[in-house]
PDB file of C-alpha atoms in Angstrom:
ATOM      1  CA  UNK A   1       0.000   0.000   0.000  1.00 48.00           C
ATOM      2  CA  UNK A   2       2.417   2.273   0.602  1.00 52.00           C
ATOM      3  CA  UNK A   3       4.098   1.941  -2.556  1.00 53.00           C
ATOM      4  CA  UNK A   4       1.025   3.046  -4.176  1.00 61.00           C
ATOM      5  CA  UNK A   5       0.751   5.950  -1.948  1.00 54.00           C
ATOM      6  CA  UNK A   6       3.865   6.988  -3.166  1.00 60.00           C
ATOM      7  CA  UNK A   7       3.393   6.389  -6.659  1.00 62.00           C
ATOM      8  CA  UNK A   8       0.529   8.311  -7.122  1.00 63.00           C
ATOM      9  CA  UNK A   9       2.024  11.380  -4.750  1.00 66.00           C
ATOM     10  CA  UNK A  10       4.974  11.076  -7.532  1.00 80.00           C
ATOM     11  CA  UNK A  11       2.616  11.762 -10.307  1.00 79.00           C
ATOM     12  CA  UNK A  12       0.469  14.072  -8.396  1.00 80.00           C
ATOM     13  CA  UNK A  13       4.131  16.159  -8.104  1.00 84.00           C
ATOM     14  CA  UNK A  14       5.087  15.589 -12.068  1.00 84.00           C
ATOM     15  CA  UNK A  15       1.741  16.677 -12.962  1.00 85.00           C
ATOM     16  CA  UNK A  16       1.560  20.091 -10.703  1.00 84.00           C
ATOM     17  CA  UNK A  17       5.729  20.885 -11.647  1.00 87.00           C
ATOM     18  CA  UNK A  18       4.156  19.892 -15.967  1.00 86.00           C
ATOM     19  CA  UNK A  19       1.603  22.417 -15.464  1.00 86.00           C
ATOM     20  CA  UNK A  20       3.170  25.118 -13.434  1.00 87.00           C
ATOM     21  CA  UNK A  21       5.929  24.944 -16.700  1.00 88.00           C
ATOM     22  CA  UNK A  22       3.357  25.421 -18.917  1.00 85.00           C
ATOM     23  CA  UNK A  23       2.115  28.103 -17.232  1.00 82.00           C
ATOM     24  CA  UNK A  24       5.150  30.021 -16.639  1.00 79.00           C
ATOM     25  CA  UNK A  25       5.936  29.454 -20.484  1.00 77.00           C
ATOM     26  CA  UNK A  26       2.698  30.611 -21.579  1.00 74.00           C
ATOM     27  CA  UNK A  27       3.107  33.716 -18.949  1.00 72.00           C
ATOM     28  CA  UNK A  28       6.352  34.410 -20.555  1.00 73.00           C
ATOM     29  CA  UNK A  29       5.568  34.543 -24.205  1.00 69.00           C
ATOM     30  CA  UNK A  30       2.117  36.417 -24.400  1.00 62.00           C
ATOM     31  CA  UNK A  31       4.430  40.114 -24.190  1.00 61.00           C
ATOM     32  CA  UNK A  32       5.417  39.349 -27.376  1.00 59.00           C
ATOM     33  CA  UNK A  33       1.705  39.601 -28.291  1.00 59.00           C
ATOM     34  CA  UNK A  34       1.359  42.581 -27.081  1.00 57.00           C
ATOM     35  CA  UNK A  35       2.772  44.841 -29.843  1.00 56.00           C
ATOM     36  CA  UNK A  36       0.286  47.568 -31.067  1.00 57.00           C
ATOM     37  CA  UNK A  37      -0.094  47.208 -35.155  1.00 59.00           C
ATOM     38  CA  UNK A  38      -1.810  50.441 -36.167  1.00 55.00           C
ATOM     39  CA  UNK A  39      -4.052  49.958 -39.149  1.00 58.00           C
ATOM     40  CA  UNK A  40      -3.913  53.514 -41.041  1.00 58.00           C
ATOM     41  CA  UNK A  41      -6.815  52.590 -43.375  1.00 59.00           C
ATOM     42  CA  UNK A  42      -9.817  52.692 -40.062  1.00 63.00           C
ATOM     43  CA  UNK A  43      -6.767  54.616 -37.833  1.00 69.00           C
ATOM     44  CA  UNK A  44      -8.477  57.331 -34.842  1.00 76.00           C
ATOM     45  CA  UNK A  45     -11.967  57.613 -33.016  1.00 82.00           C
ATOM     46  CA  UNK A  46     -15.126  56.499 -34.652  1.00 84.00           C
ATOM     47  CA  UNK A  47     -18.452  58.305 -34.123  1.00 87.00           C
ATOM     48  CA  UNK A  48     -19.731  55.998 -31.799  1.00 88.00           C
ATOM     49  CA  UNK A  49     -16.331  56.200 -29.706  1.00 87.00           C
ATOM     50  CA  UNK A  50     -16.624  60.138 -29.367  1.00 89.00           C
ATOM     51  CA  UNK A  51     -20.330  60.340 -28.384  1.00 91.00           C
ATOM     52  CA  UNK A  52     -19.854  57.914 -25.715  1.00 90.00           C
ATOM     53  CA  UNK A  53     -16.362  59.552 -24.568  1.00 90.00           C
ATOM     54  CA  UNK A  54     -18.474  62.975 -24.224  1.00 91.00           C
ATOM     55  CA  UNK A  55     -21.409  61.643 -23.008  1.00 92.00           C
ATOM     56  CA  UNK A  56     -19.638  58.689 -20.349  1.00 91.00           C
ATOM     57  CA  UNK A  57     -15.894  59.110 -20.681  1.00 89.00           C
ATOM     58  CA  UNK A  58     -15.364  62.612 -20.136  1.00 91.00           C
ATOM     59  CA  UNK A  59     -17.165  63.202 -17.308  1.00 92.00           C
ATOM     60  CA  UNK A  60     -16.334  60.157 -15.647  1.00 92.00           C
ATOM     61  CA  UNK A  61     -12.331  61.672 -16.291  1.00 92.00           C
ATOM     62  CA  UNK A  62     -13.694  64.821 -14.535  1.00 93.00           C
ATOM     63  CA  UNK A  63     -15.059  63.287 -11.341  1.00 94.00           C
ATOM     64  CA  UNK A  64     -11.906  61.225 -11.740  1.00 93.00           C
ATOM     65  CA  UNK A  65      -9.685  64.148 -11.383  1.00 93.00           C
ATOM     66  CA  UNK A  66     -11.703  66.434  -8.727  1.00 95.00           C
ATOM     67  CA  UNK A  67     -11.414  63.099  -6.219  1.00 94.00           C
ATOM     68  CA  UNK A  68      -8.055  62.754  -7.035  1.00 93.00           C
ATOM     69  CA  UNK A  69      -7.186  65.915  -6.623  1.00 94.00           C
ATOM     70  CA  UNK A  70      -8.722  65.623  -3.569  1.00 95.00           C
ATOM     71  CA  UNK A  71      -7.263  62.412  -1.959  1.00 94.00           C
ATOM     72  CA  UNK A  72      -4.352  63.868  -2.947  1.00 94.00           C
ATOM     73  CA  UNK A  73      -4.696  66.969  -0.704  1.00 94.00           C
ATOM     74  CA  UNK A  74      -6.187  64.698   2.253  1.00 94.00           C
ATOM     75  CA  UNK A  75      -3.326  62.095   1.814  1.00 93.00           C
ATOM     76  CA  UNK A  76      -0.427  64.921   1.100  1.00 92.00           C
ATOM     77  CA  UNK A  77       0.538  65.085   5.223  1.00 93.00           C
ATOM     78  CA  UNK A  78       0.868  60.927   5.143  1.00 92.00           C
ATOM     79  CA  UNK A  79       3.232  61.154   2.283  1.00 92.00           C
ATOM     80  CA  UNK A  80       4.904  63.772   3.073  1.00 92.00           C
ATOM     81  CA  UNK A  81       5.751  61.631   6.225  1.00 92.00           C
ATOM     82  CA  UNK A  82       6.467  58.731   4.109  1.00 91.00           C
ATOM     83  CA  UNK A  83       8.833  60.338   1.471  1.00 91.00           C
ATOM     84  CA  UNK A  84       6.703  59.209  -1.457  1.00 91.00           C
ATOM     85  CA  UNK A  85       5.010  62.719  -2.139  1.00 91.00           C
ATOM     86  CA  UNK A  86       5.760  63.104  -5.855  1.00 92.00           C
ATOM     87  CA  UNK A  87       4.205  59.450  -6.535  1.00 92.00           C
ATOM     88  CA  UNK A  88       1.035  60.404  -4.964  1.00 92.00           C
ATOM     89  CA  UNK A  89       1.166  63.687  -6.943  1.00 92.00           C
ATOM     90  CA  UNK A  90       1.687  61.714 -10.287  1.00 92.00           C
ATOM     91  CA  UNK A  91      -0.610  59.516  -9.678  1.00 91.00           C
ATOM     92  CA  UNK A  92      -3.355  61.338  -7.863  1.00 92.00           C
ATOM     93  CA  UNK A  93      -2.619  64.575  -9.764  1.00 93.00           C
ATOM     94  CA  UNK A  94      -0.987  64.744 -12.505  1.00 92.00           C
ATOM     95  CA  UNK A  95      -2.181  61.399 -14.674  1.00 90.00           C
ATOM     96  CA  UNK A  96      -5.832  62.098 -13.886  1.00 91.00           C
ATOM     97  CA  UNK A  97      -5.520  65.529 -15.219  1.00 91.00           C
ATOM     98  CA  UNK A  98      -3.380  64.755 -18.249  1.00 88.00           C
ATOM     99  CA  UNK A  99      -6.207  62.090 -19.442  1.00 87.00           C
ATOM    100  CA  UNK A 100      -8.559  65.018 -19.888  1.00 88.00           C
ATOM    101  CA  UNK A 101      -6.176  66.066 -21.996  1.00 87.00           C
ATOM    102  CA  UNK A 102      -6.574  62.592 -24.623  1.00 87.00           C
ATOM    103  CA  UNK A 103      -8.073  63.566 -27.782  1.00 87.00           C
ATOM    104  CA  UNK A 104     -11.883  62.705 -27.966  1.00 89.00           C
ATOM    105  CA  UNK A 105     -13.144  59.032 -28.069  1.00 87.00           C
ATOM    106  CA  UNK A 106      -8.639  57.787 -28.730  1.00 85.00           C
ATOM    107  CA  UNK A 107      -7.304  55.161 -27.088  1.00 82.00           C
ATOM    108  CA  UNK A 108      -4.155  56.277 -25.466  1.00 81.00           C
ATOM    109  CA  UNK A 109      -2.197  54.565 -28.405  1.00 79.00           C
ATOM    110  CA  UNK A 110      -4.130  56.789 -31.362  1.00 82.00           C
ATOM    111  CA  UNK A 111      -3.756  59.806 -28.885  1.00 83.00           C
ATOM    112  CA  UNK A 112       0.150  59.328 -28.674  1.00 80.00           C
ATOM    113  CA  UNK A 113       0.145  59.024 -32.219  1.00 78.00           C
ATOM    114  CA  UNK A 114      -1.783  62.390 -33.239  1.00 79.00           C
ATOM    115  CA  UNK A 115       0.531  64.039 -30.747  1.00 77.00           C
ATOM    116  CA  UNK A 116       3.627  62.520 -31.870  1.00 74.00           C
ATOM    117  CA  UNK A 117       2.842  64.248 -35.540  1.00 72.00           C
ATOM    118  CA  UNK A 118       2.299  67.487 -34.395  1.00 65.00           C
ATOM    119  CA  UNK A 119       5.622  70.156 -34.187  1.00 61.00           C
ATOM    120  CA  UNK A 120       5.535  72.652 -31.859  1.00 58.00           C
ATOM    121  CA  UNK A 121       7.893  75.483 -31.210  1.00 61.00           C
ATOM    122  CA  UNK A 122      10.391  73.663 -33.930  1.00 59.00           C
ATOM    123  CA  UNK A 123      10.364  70.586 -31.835  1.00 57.00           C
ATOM    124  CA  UNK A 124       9.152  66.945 -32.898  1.00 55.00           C
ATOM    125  CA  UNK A 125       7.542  64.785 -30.278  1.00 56.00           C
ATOM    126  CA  UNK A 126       7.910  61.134 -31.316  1.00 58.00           C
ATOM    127  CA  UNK A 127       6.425  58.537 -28.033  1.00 57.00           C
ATOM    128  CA  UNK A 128       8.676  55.408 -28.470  1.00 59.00           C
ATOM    129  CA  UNK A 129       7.711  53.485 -25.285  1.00 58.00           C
ATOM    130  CA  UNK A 130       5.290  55.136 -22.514  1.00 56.00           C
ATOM    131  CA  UNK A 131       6.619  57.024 -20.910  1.00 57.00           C
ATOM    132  CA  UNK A 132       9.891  57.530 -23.201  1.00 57.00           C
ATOM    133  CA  UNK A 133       9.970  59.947 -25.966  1.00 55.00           C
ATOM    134  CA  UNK A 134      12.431  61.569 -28.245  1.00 56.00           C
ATOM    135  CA  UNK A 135      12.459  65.134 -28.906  1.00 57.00           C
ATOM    136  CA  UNK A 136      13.869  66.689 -32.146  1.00 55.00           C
ATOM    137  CA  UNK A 137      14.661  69.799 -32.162  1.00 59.00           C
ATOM    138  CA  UNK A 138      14.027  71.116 -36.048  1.00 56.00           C
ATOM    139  CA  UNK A 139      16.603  74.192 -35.757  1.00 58.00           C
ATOM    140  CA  UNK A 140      19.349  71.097 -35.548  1.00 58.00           C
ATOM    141  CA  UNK A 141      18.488  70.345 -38.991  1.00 58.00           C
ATOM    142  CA  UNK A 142      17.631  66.561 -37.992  1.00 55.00           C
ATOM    143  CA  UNK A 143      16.848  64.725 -41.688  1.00 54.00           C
ATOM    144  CA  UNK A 144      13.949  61.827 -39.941  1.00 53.00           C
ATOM    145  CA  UNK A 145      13.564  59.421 -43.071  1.00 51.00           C
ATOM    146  CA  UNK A 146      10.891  56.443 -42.636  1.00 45.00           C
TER     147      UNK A 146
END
């Protein structure tokens, strides 16, 4: 009896180490998935996309901002204390307010792109990676080919 016990703890053991393998493999190879292919042809916000971000979206972004804006205020002493006050600012503060700024009805990937084309002040904003970006200055006489 014993024996048997211990055979089928063995295969209970090779079948929890197979799957937690297969798990970690599958864990490690859906990032490569994850690239963003933008499709020029049906590229930026639909109709349907901007009535709903002005009737839902935008609004919601608003009450969004005013609490965090406030929980920012009401947690400021507390992280002050605990040395972490410019994360609470970005994230109470500053994202919440810089997502009112998205273009209406874009995802944040169409809304990087539309900024990324425009220049401003001779300077070209191309978004790589969130948050990394290059800046061009135009004066330098930078030749971009694609």
């Amino acid at each position: 009896m014993t024996v048997k016990a211990k055979t089928q703890r063995t295969v209970k053991q090779r079948f929890f180490t197979v799957l937690a393998t297969l798990g970690l493999v599958a864990a490690t190879i859906q990032p490569t998935f994850a690239a963003i292919e933008i499709d020029e042809t049906d590229f930026g916000p639909s109709y349907e996309t901007m009535v709903v971000d002005t009737i839902v979206g935008k609004p919601l972004q608003l009450v969004n901002a005013v609490a965090g804006t406030a929980a920012y205020i009401v947690s400021l002493p507390f992280s002050l204390i605990g040395g972490n006050a410019d994360q609470a600012q970005q994230k109470l503060f500053v994202e919440p307010w810089n997502a009112m700024g998205r273009c209406l009805g874009c995802t944040v990937a169409e809304d990087n792109y539309y900024k990324s084309q425009v220049v401003d002040n001779n300077v070209v904003r191309i978004v790589v990676d969130q948050p990394s970006e290059i800046l061009i200055n135009t004066n330098d006489y930078v030749v971009v080919t694609p």
